mmCIF file of C-alpha atoms in Angstrom:
data_model
loop_
_atom_site.group_PDB
_atom_site.id
_atom_site.type_symbol
_atom_site.label_atom_id
_atom_site.label_comp_id
_atom_site.label_asym_id
_atom_site.label_seq_id
_atom_site.Cartn_x
_atom_site.Cartn_y
_atom_site.Cartn_z
ATOM 1 C CA UNK A 141 -48.979 24.904 -50.491
ATOM 2 C CA UNK A 142 -47.116 22.814 -53.121
ATOM 3 C CA UNK A 143 -43.891 24.752 -52.141
ATOM 4 C CA UNK A 144 -44.724 23.917 -48.661
ATOM 5 C CA UNK A 145 -45.386 20.115 -49.184
ATOM 6 C CA UNK A 146 -41.910 19.967 -51.324
ATOM 7 C CA UNK A 147 -39.977 21.582 -48.121
ATOM 8 C CA UNK A 148 -41.675 19.182 -45.688
ATOM 9 C CA UNK A 149 -40.613 16.296 -47.835
ATOM 10 C CA UNK A 150 -36.992 17.952 -48.042
ATOM 11 C CA UNK A 151 -37.002 18.410 -44.195
ATOM 12 C CA UNK A 152 -37.947 14.899 -43.708
ATOM 13 C CA UNK A 153 -35.342 13.448 -46.069
ATOM 14 C CA UNK A 154 -32.700 15.325 -44.214
ATOM 15 C CA UNK A 155 -33.900 14.307 -40.730
ATOM 16 C CA UNK A 156 -33.300 10.802 -41.859
ATOM 17 C CA UNK A 157 -30.052 11.026 -43.490
ATOM 18 C CA UNK A 158 -28.999 13.087 -40.226
ATOM 19 C CA UNK A 159 -30.162 9.886 -38.428
ATOM 20 C CA UNK A 160 -28.116 7.570 -40.703
ATOM 21 C CA UNK A 161 -25.188 9.671 -40.496
ATOM 22 C CA UNK A 162 -25.257 10.275 -36.730
ATOM 23 C CA UNK A 163 -25.961 6.577 -35.352
ATOM 24 C CA UNK A 164 -23.875 5.574 -32.246
ATOM 25 C CA UNK A 165 -20.821 4.094 -33.065
ATOM 26 C CA UNK A 166 -20.028 0.768 -31.511
ATOM 27 C CA UNK A 167 -18.411 1.165 -28.363
ATOM 28 C CA UNK A 168 -14.695 0.431 -28.204
ATOM 29 C CA UNK A 169 -13.333 -1.955 -25.404
ATOM 30 C CA UNK A 170 -11.073 -0.406 -22.757
ATOM 31 C CA UNK A 171 -8.305 -3.087 -23.475
ATOM 32 C CA UNK A 172 -7.836 -1.522 -27.031
ATOM 33 C CA UNK A 173 -6.046 1.523 -25.575
ATOM 34 C CA UNK A 174 -4.572 0.229 -22.558
ATOM 35 C CA UNK A 175 -0.923 -0.441 -22.633
ATOM 36 C CA UNK A 176 1.103 -3.242 -21.451
ATOM 37 C CA UNK A 177 2.837 -2.685 -18.177
ATOM 38 C CA UNK A 178 4.965 -5.680 -18.350
ATOM 39 C CA UNK A 179 6.338 -4.283 -21.824
ATOM 40 C CA UNK A 180 8.082 -1.554 -19.843
ATOM 41 C CA UNK A 181 11.586 -1.713 -19.206
ATOM 42 C CA UNK A 182 12.714 -3.249 -15.927
ATOM 43 C CA UNK A 183 13.940 0.221 -14.334
ATOM 44 C CA UNK A 184 10.622 1.665 -15.754
ATOM 45 C CA UNK A 185 8.427 -0.663 -14.114
ATOM 46 C CA UNK A 186 10.225 -0.653 -10.790
ATOM 47 C CA UNK A 187 9.842 3.323 -10.851
ATOM 48 C CA UNK A 188 6.271 2.896 -11.566
ATOM 49 C CA UNK A 189 5.378 -0.031 -9.198
ATOM 50 C CA UNK A 190 8.494 -0.382 -6.832
ATOM 51 C CA UNK A 191 8.696 -3.879 -7.198
ATOM 52 C CA UNK A 192 10.069 -6.004 -10.139
ATOM 53 C CA UNK A 193 7.730 -7.763 -12.762
ATOM 54 C CA UNK A 194 8.722 -10.983 -11.326
ATOM 55 C CA UNK A 195 7.663 -10.381 -7.822
ATOM 56 C CA UNK A 196 4.345 -8.468 -9.005
ATOM 57 C CA UNK A 197 3.650 -11.811 -11.358
ATOM 58 C CA UNK A 198 4.004 -13.615 -7.984
ATOM 59 C CA UNK A 199 1.726 -11.125 -5.963
ATOM 60 C CA UNK A 200 -0.604 -11.477 -8.716
ATOM 61 C CA UNK A 201 -0.816 -15.215 -8.232
ATOM 62 C CA UNK A 202 -0.995 -15.167 -4.420
ATOM 63 C CA UNK A 203 -3.632 -12.602 -4.206
ATOM 64 C CA UNK A 204 -6.015 -13.986 -6.961
ATOM 65 C CA UNK A 205 -7.952 -16.484 -4.525
ATOM 66 C CA UNK A 206 -8.502 -13.535 -2.418
ATOM 67 C CA UNK A 207 -9.973 -11.157 -4.699
ATOM 68 C CA UNK A 208 -13.375 -11.208 -5.976
ATOM 69 C CA UNK A 209 -13.877 -12.952 -9.601
ATOM 70 C CA UNK A 210 -15.333 -10.972 -12.719
ATOM 71 C CA UNK A 211 -18.715 -10.902 -12.627
ATOM 72 C CA UNK A 212 -19.421 -9.149 -16.150
ATOM 73 C CA UNK A 213 -17.233 -8.782 -19.246
ATOM 74 C CA UNK A 214 -16.200 -5.353 -18.302
ATOM 75 C CA UNK A 215 -15.355 -6.008 -14.668
ATOM 76 C CA UNK A 216 -11.185 -5.584 -14.200
ATOM 77 C CA UNK A 217 -8.988 -8.898 -14.046
ATOM 78 C CA UNK A 218 -7.070 -9.523 -10.965
ATOM 79 C CA UNK A 219 -3.977 -8.190 -12.816
ATOM 80 C CA UNK A 220 -5.001 -4.566 -13.755
ATOM 81 C CA UNK A 221 -6.679 -4.329 -9.909
ATOM 82 C CA UNK A 222 -3.490 -5.441 -8.542
ATOM 83 C CA UNK A 223 -1.233 -2.642 -10.598
ATOM 84 C CA UNK A 224 -3.560 -0.162 -10.226
ATOM 85 C CA UNK A 225 -3.080 -0.309 -6.338
ATOM 86 C CA UNK A 226 0.577 -0.951 -6.751
ATOM 87 C CA UNK A 227 0.946 2.324 -8.859
ATOM 88 C CA UNK A 228 -1.140 4.119 -6.207
ATOM 89 C CA UNK A 229 0.943 2.873 -3.189
ATOM 90 C CA UNK A 230 4.188 3.629 -5.170
ATOM 91 C CA UNK A 231 3.315 6.944 -6.383
ATOM 92 C CA UNK A 232 1.370 8.664 -3.574
ATOM 93 C CA UNK A 233 -0.535 10.193 -6.050
ATOM 94 C CA UNK A 234 -4.416 10.881 -6.220
ATOM 95 C CA UNK A 235 -7.184 8.101 -7.352
ATOM 96 C CA UNK A 236 -8.100 10.108 -10.489
ATOM 97 C CA UNK A 237 -4.637 10.495 -11.868
ATOM 98 C CA UNK A 238 -3.763 6.646 -11.414
ATOM 99 C CA UNK A 239 -6.987 5.866 -13.049
ATOM 100 C CA UNK A 240 -6.273 8.112 -16.126
ATOM 101 C CA UNK A 241 -2.720 6.172 -16.579
ATOM 102 C CA UNK A 242 -2.409 4.639 -19.974
ATOM 103 C CA UNK A 243 -1.679 1.394 -18.097
ATOM 104 C CA UNK A 244 -5.101 1.742 -16.395
ATOM 105 C CA UNK A 245 -7.787 3.846 -17.961
ATOM 106 C CA UNK A 246 -10.650 3.437 -15.226
ATOM 107 C CA UNK A 247 -12.724 5.959 -13.338
ATOM 108 C CA UNK A 248 -11.648 7.408 -9.916
ATOM 109 C CA UNK A 249 -14.588 5.002 -8.287
ATOM 110 C CA UNK A 250 -12.634 2.120 -10.003
ATOM 111 C CA UNK A 251 -9.597 2.794 -8.508
ATOM 112 C CA UNK A 252 -10.865 2.980 -5.235
ATOM 113 C CA UNK A 253 -12.783 -0.361 -5.390
ATOM 114 C CA UNK A 254 -9.235 -1.769 -6.555
ATOM 115 C CA UNK A 255 -7.737 -0.259 -3.428
ATOM 116 C CA UNK A 256 -10.282 -1.852 -1.280
ATOM 117 C CA UNK A 257 -10.045 -5.175 -2.640
ATOM 118 C CA UNK A 258 -6.415 -5.382 -2.980
ATOM 119 C CA UNK A 259 -5.495 -3.704 0.367
ATOM 120 C CA UNK A 260 -7.863 -6.287 2.146
ATOM 121 C CA UNK A 261 -6.373 -9.138 0.342
ATOM 122 C CA UNK A 262 -2.941 -7.976 1.543
ATOM 123 C CA UNK A 263 -3.898 -7.621 5.055
ATOM 124 C CA UNK A 264 -5.221 -11.497 5.040
ATOM 125 C CA UNK A 265 -3.208 -13.371 7.688
ATOM 126 C CA UNK A 266 -2.517 -16.024 4.992
ATOM 127 C CA UNK A 267 -0.433 -13.111 3.116
ATOM 128 C CA UNK A 268 0.217 -10.710 5.680
ATOM 129 C CA UNK A 269 1.626 -13.171 8.254
ATOM 130 C CA UNK A 270 3.742 -15.123 5.604
ATOM 131 C CA UNK A 271 5.536 -11.744 4.611
ATOM 132 C CA UNK A 272 5.781 -9.819 8.058
ATOM 133 C CA UNK A 273 6.665 -11.789 11.231
ATOM 134 C CA UNK A 274 8.926 -11.172 13.825
ATOM 135 C CA UNK A 275 11.580 -14.172 14.536
ATOM 136 C CA UNK A 276 9.786 -16.560 16.675
ATOM 137 C CA UNK A 277 12.887 -18.275 18.411
ATOM 138 C CA UNK A 278 16.497 -18.081 18.825
ATOM 139 C CA UNK A 279 17.480 -19.981 15.869
ATOM 140 C CA UNK A 280 15.603 -17.598 13.651
ATOM 141 C CA UNK A 281 17.279 -14.698 15.557
ATOM 142 C CA UNK A 282 20.660 -15.640 15.322
ATOM 143 C CA UNK A 283 20.270 -16.139 11.488
ATOM 144 C CA UNK A 284 18.832 -12.356 11.160
ATOM 145 C CA UNK A 285 21.846 -11.412 13.409
ATOM 146 C CA UNK A 286 24.173 -12.897 11.353
ATOM 147 C CA UNK A 287 22.892 -11.307 8.359
ATOM 148 C CA UNK A 288 22.860 -7.999 9.718
ATOM 149 C CA UNK A 289 26.580 -8.343 10.640
ATOM 150 C CA UNK A 290 27.437 -9.929 7.114
ATOM 151 C CA UNK A 291 25.675 -6.788 5.433
ATOM 152 C CA UNK A 292 27.005 -3.959 7.949
ATOM 153 C CA UNK A 293 29.762 -5.361 10.070
ATOM 154 C CA UNK A 294 27.575 -4.125 13.216
ATOM 155 C CA UNK A 295 27.473 -7.299 15.920
ATOM 156 C CA UNK A 296 24.543 -8.022 17.818
ATOM 157 C CA UNK A 297 21.887 -6.152 15.815
ATOM 158 C CA UNK A 298 18.810 -7.868 14.970
ATOM 159 C CA UNK A 299 17.212 -4.938 13.202
ATOM 160 C CA UNK A 300 16.287 -1.010 13.022
ATOM 161 C CA UNK A 301 13.074 0.366 14.302
ATOM 162 C CA UNK A 302 11.608 3.788 13.772
ATOM 163 C CA UNK A 303 7.994 5.349 12.997
ATOM 164 C CA UNK A 304 6.368 6.724 10.475
ATOM 165 C CA UNK A 305 3.591 9.028 9.912
ATOM 166 C CA UNK A 306 0.834 7.983 7.255
ATOM 167 C CA UNK A 307 -1.424 10.842 6.754
ATOM 168 C CA UNK A 308 -5.515 10.071 6.856
ATOM 169 C CA UNK A 309 -8.647 12.098 6.240
ATOM 170 C CA UNK A 310 -9.695 13.728 9.568
ATOM 171 C CA UNK A 311 -12.016 12.035 11.408
ATOM 172 C CA UNK A 312 -15.313 13.333 12.444
ATOM 173 C CA UNK A 313 -15.263 16.176 15.208
ATOM 174 C CA UNK A 314 -17.993 13.962 17.195
ATOM 175 C CA UNK A 315 -17.554 14.351 20.985
ATOM 176 C CA UNK A 316 -19.053 11.151 21.584
ATOM 177 C CA UNK A 317 -15.733 9.554 19.359
ATOM 178 C CA UNK A 318 -14.061 7.226 21.444
ATOM 179 C CA UNK A 319 -10.918 8.214 19.826
ATOM 180 C CA UNK A 320 -11.534 12.423 19.117
ATOM 181 C CA UNK A 321 -10.183 14.245 15.891
ATOM 182 C CA UNK A 322 -7.500 16.167 17.788
ATOM 183 C CA UNK A 323 -5.517 13.300 18.784
ATOM 184 C CA UNK A 324 -4.612 12.379 15.108
ATOM 185 C CA UNK A 325 -3.051 15.553 14.782
ATOM 186 C CA UNK A 326 0.583 15.027 14.709
ATOM 187 C CA UNK A 327 3.374 17.430 15.661
ATOM 188 C CA UNK A 328 3.803 18.798 11.969
ATOM 189 C CA UNK A 329 0.131 19.722 12.161
ATOM 190 C CA UNK A 330 -1.869 17.055 9.843
ATOM 191 C CA UNK A 331 -3.749 14.156 10.887
ATOM 192 C CA UNK A 332 -2.082 11.029 10.946
ATOM 193 C CA UNK A 333 -1.648 7.440 12.085
ATOM 194 C CA UNK A 334 1.991 6.996 13.545
ATOM 195 C CA UNK A 335 3.437 3.661 12.519
ATOM 196 C CA UNK A 336 6.203 1.759 14.036
ATOM 197 C CA UNK A 337 8.134 -0.518 11.684
ATOM 198 C CA UNK A 338 11.122 -2.756 12.615
ATOM 199 C CA UNK A 339 13.220 -3.932 9.570
ATOM 200 C CA UNK A 340 16.150 -6.415 9.197
ATOM 201 C CA UNK A 341 19.584 -5.380 7.154
ATOM 202 C CA UNK A 342 17.662 -6.544 3.985
ATOM 203 C CA UNK A 343 14.765 -4.096 4.741
ATOM 204 C CA UNK A 344 12.354 -6.843 5.340
ATOM 205 C CA UNK A 345 9.710 -5.682 7.320
ATOM 206 C CA UNK A 346 9.662 -7.805 10.624
ATOM 207 C CA UNK A 347 6.550 -6.273 12.488
ATOM 208 C CA UNK A 348 4.224 -3.471 12.040
ATOM 209 C CA UNK A 349 2.404 -1.670 14.402
ATOM 210 C CA UNK A 350 -0.350 1.052 13.238
ATOM 211 C CA UNK A 351 -2.521 1.181 16.319
ATOM 212 C CA UNK A 352 -1.638 4.740 17.467
ATOM 213 C CA UNK A 353 -2.509 8.113 16.405
ATOM 214 C CA UNK A 354 -0.390 10.771 15.076
ATOM 215 C CA UNK A 355 -0.143 12.664 18.266
ATOM 216 C CA UNK A 356 1.553 9.437 20.309
ATOM 217 C CA UNK A 357 5.345 9.708 20.304
ATOM 218 C CA UNK A 358 7.487 7.131 18.790
ATOM 219 C CA UNK A 359 8.840 5.722 22.603
ATOM 220 C CA UNK A 360 4.978 5.344 23.820
ATOM 221 C CA UNK A 361 4.405 2.833 20.802
ATOM 222 C CA UNK A 362 7.506 0.816 21.454
ATOM 223 C CA UNK A 363 6.671 0.435 25.133
ATOM 224 C CA UNK A 364 3.372 -0.887 24.253
ATOM 225 C CA UNK A 365 4.147 -3.101 21.277
ATOM 226 C CA UNK A 366 4.019 -6.597 21.041
ATOM 227 C CA UNK A 367 7.902 -6.801 20.196
ATOM 228 C CA UNK A 368 9.076 -5.179 23.442
ATOM 229 C CA UNK A 369 8.256 -7.533 25.967
ATOM 230 C CA UNK A 370 9.950 -10.226 23.760
ATOM 231 C CA UNK A 371 13.028 -8.543 23.568
ATOM 232 C CA UNK A 372 13.233 -7.521 26.838
ATOM 233 C CA UNK A 373 12.848 -11.339 27.992
ATOM 234 C CA UNK A 374 15.642 -12.585 25.981
ATOM 235 C CA UNK A 375 17.673 -10.169 27.549
ATOM 236 C CA UNK A 376 16.634 -11.102 31.265
ATOM 237 C CA UNK A 377 17.085 -14.727 30.175
ATOM 238 C CA UNK A 378 21.080 -14.086 29.654
ATOM 239 C CA UNK A 379 20.990 -13.807 26.036
ATOM 240 C CA UNK A 380 22.631 -10.363 25.826
ATOM 241 C CA UNK A 381 23.925 -10.621 22.426
ATOM 242 C CA UNK A 382 20.448 -9.462 20.423
ATOM 243 C CA UNK A 383 19.342 -5.699 20.282
ATOM 244 C CA UNK A 384 17.393 -3.509 17.919
ATOM 245 C CA UNK A 385 18.755 0.201 16.925
ATOM 246 C CA UNK A 386 16.909 3.149 17.017
ATOM 247 C CA UNK A 387 16.936 6.881 17.097
ATOM 248 C CA UNK A 388 17.120 9.529 19.965
ATOM 249 C CA UNK A 389 13.247 9.327 20.195
ATOM 250 C CA UNK A 390 13.769 6.169 22.241
ATOM 251 C CA UNK A 391 14.998 5.504 25.678
ATOM 252 C CA UNK A 392 18.627 3.732 25.763
ATOM 253 C CA UNK A 393 18.265 0.168 26.932
ATOM 254 C CA UNK A 394 20.290 -3.200 26.899
ATOM 255 C CA UNK A 395 17.877 -4.381 24.182
ATOM 256 C CA UNK A 396 17.239 -1.098 22.151
ATOM 257 C CA UNK A 397 20.858 1.134 21.449
ATOM 258 C CA UNK A 398 20.534 4.661 20.458
ATOM 259 C CA UNK A 399 23.020 7.189 19.037
ATOM 260 C CA UNK A 400 25.461 8.564 21.427
ATOM 261 C CA UNK A 401 26.438 12.001 21.138
#
């Protein structure tokens, strides 16, 4: 019995010692391990975020009032949210690798929340309308036309138009859905939205149309866009020196020129 008591006491001592040795360590803050993206070289920064450091700082300042503030000390700040989103937009990667970056170190769900908040902020009219707008009068059109001529030597052009397919998650195959799943399958066989863009000579986006599914052809989107009646009316009122440039997917018109073969 004495030997048993000695063994029991020894077990208690070892158990207490183990509890002392393996007490939870203080949780280290995420900021301890995250690298500062703004310490990257200019070329490396642009490669990761597609924008210069100065432009990203301006963007953060503009978006700050539109992105929800931190409610907890562990919440991400606006700068981190914007950088995570820009990195996702720029690389076309998955959310998990973006979160695992040494400039982020967050979970996939955190990346998803960042994307939702930043994308919503970018689509706010105060932001989107400021940076994406088609010239609203002839004076502005002449300015854009002159810039195009100075850059390319091409007279009369006010911009270039084309469409690009943005891949999406396939919609539900619900027969009652007003937009059935199959209309989003493009000619390359995957689901997308066919997005029309009009850019000037400095690659500034002047107009975006993202209303049509992937199976819609470029010409149909153009004929149903807001810009089509504008440039047509400009021509019909006698201002013949303004036109867009497109590819062979569009019909030749006096206000939209396409390649001649």
